[in-house]
Coordinates of C-alpha atoms in Angstrom, one line a residue:
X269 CA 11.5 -16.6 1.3
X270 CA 10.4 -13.5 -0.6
X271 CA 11.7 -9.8 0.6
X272 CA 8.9 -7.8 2.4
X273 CA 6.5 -5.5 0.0
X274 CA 5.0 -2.0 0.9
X275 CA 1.2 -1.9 -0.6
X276 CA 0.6 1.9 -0.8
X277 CA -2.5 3.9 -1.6
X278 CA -2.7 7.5 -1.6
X279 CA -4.7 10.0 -2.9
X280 CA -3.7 13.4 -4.6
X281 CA -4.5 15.9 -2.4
X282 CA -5.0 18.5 -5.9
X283 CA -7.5 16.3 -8.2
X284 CA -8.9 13.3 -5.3
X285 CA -7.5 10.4 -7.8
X286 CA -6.4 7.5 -5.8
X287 CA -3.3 5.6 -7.1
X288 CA -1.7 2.1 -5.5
X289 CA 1.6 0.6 -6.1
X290 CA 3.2 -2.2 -4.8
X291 CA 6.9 -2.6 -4.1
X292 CA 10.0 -3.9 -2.2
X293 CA 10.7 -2.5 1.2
X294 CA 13.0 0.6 1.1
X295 CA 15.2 2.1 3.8
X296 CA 13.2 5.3 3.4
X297 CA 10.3 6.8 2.0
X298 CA 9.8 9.8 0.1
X299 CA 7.3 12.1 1.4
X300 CA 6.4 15.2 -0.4
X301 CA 6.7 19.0 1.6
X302 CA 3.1 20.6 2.2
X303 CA 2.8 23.9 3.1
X304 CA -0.4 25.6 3.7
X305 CA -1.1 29.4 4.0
X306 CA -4.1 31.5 4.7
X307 CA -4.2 34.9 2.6
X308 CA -6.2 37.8 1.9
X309 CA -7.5 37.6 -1.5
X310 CA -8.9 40.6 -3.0
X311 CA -9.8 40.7 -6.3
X312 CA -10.6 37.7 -9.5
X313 CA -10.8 38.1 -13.0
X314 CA -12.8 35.0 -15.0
X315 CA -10.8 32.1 -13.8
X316 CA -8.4 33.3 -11.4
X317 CA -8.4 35.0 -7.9
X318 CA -5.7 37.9 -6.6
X319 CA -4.3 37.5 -3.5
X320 CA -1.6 39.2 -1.0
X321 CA 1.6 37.3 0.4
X322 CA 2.9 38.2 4.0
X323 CA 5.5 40.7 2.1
X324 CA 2.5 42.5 0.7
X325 CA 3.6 41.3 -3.0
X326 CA 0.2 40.5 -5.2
X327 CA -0.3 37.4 -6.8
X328 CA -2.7 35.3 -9.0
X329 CA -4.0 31.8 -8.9
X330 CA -6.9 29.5 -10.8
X331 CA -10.2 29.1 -9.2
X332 CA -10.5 25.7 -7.2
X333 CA -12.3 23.1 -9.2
X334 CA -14.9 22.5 -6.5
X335 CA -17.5 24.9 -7.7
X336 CA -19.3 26.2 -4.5
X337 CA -16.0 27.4 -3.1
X338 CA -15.2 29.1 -6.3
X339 CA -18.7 30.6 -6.0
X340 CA -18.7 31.9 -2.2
X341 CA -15.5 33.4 -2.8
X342 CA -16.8 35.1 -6.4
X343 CA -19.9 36.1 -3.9
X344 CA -18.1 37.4 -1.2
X345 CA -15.6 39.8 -3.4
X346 CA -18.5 41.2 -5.1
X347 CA -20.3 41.8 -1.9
X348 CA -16.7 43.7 -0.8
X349 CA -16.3 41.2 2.4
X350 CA -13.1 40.8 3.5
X351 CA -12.0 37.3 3.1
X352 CA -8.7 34.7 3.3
X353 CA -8.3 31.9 1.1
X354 CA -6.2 29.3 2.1
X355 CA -3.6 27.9 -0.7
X356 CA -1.8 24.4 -0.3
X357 CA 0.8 23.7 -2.4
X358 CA 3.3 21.1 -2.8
X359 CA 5.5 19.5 -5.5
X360 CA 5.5 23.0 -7.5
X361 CA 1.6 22.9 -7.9
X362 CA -0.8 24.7 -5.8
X363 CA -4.8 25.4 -5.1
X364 CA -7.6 27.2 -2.8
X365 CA -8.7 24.9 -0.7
X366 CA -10.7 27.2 1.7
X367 CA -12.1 30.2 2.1
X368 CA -13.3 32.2 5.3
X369 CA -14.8 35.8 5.8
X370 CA -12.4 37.8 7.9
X371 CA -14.4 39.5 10.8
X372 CA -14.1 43.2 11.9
X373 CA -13.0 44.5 14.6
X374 CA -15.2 47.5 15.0

């Protein structure tokens, strides 16, 4: 009699590559911590956006790979719109993953 195997297939939630494995049944799992924030960007240089924390500290990060977002965000800075971006990060690494215009209240 053989021990019981886990098959597992994820995909990285960063790049979309899908990775399997195969292995022995553990008491526990390992899951990683995501945490996802929405923020008001306000500014970008050539490849990278600025953004505001909630303590009002400023910050940089890359452009997302996926082309149109990088685009409507690029778009919608130029135009002066106010706009959040919304950052996931997990395992040290991060990235835009959205982006919405932030509507006045006049």
């Amino acid at each position: 009699h053989g021990h019981a195997k886990v098959n597992l297939t994820g995909i990285d939630i960063f790049t979309g590559k899908k990775y399997e494995d195969v292995f022995p049944t553990p008491p526990n799992v390992d899951a990683p911590v995501l945490k996802k924030q929405e923020l008001d960007a306000f500014n970008y240089d050539d490849d990278e956006v600025e953004y505001m924390d909630e303590d009002g500290e400023t910050h940089t990060i890359n452009f997302p790979p996926d082309d149109d977002l990088s685009n409507k965000i690029r778009e919608a800075l130029d135009d002066d719109r106010d706009i959040t971006v919304t950052i996931l990060r997990s395992m040290e690494q991060e990235q835009i993953i959205g982006m919405r215009e932030v509507k006045s209240s006049d």
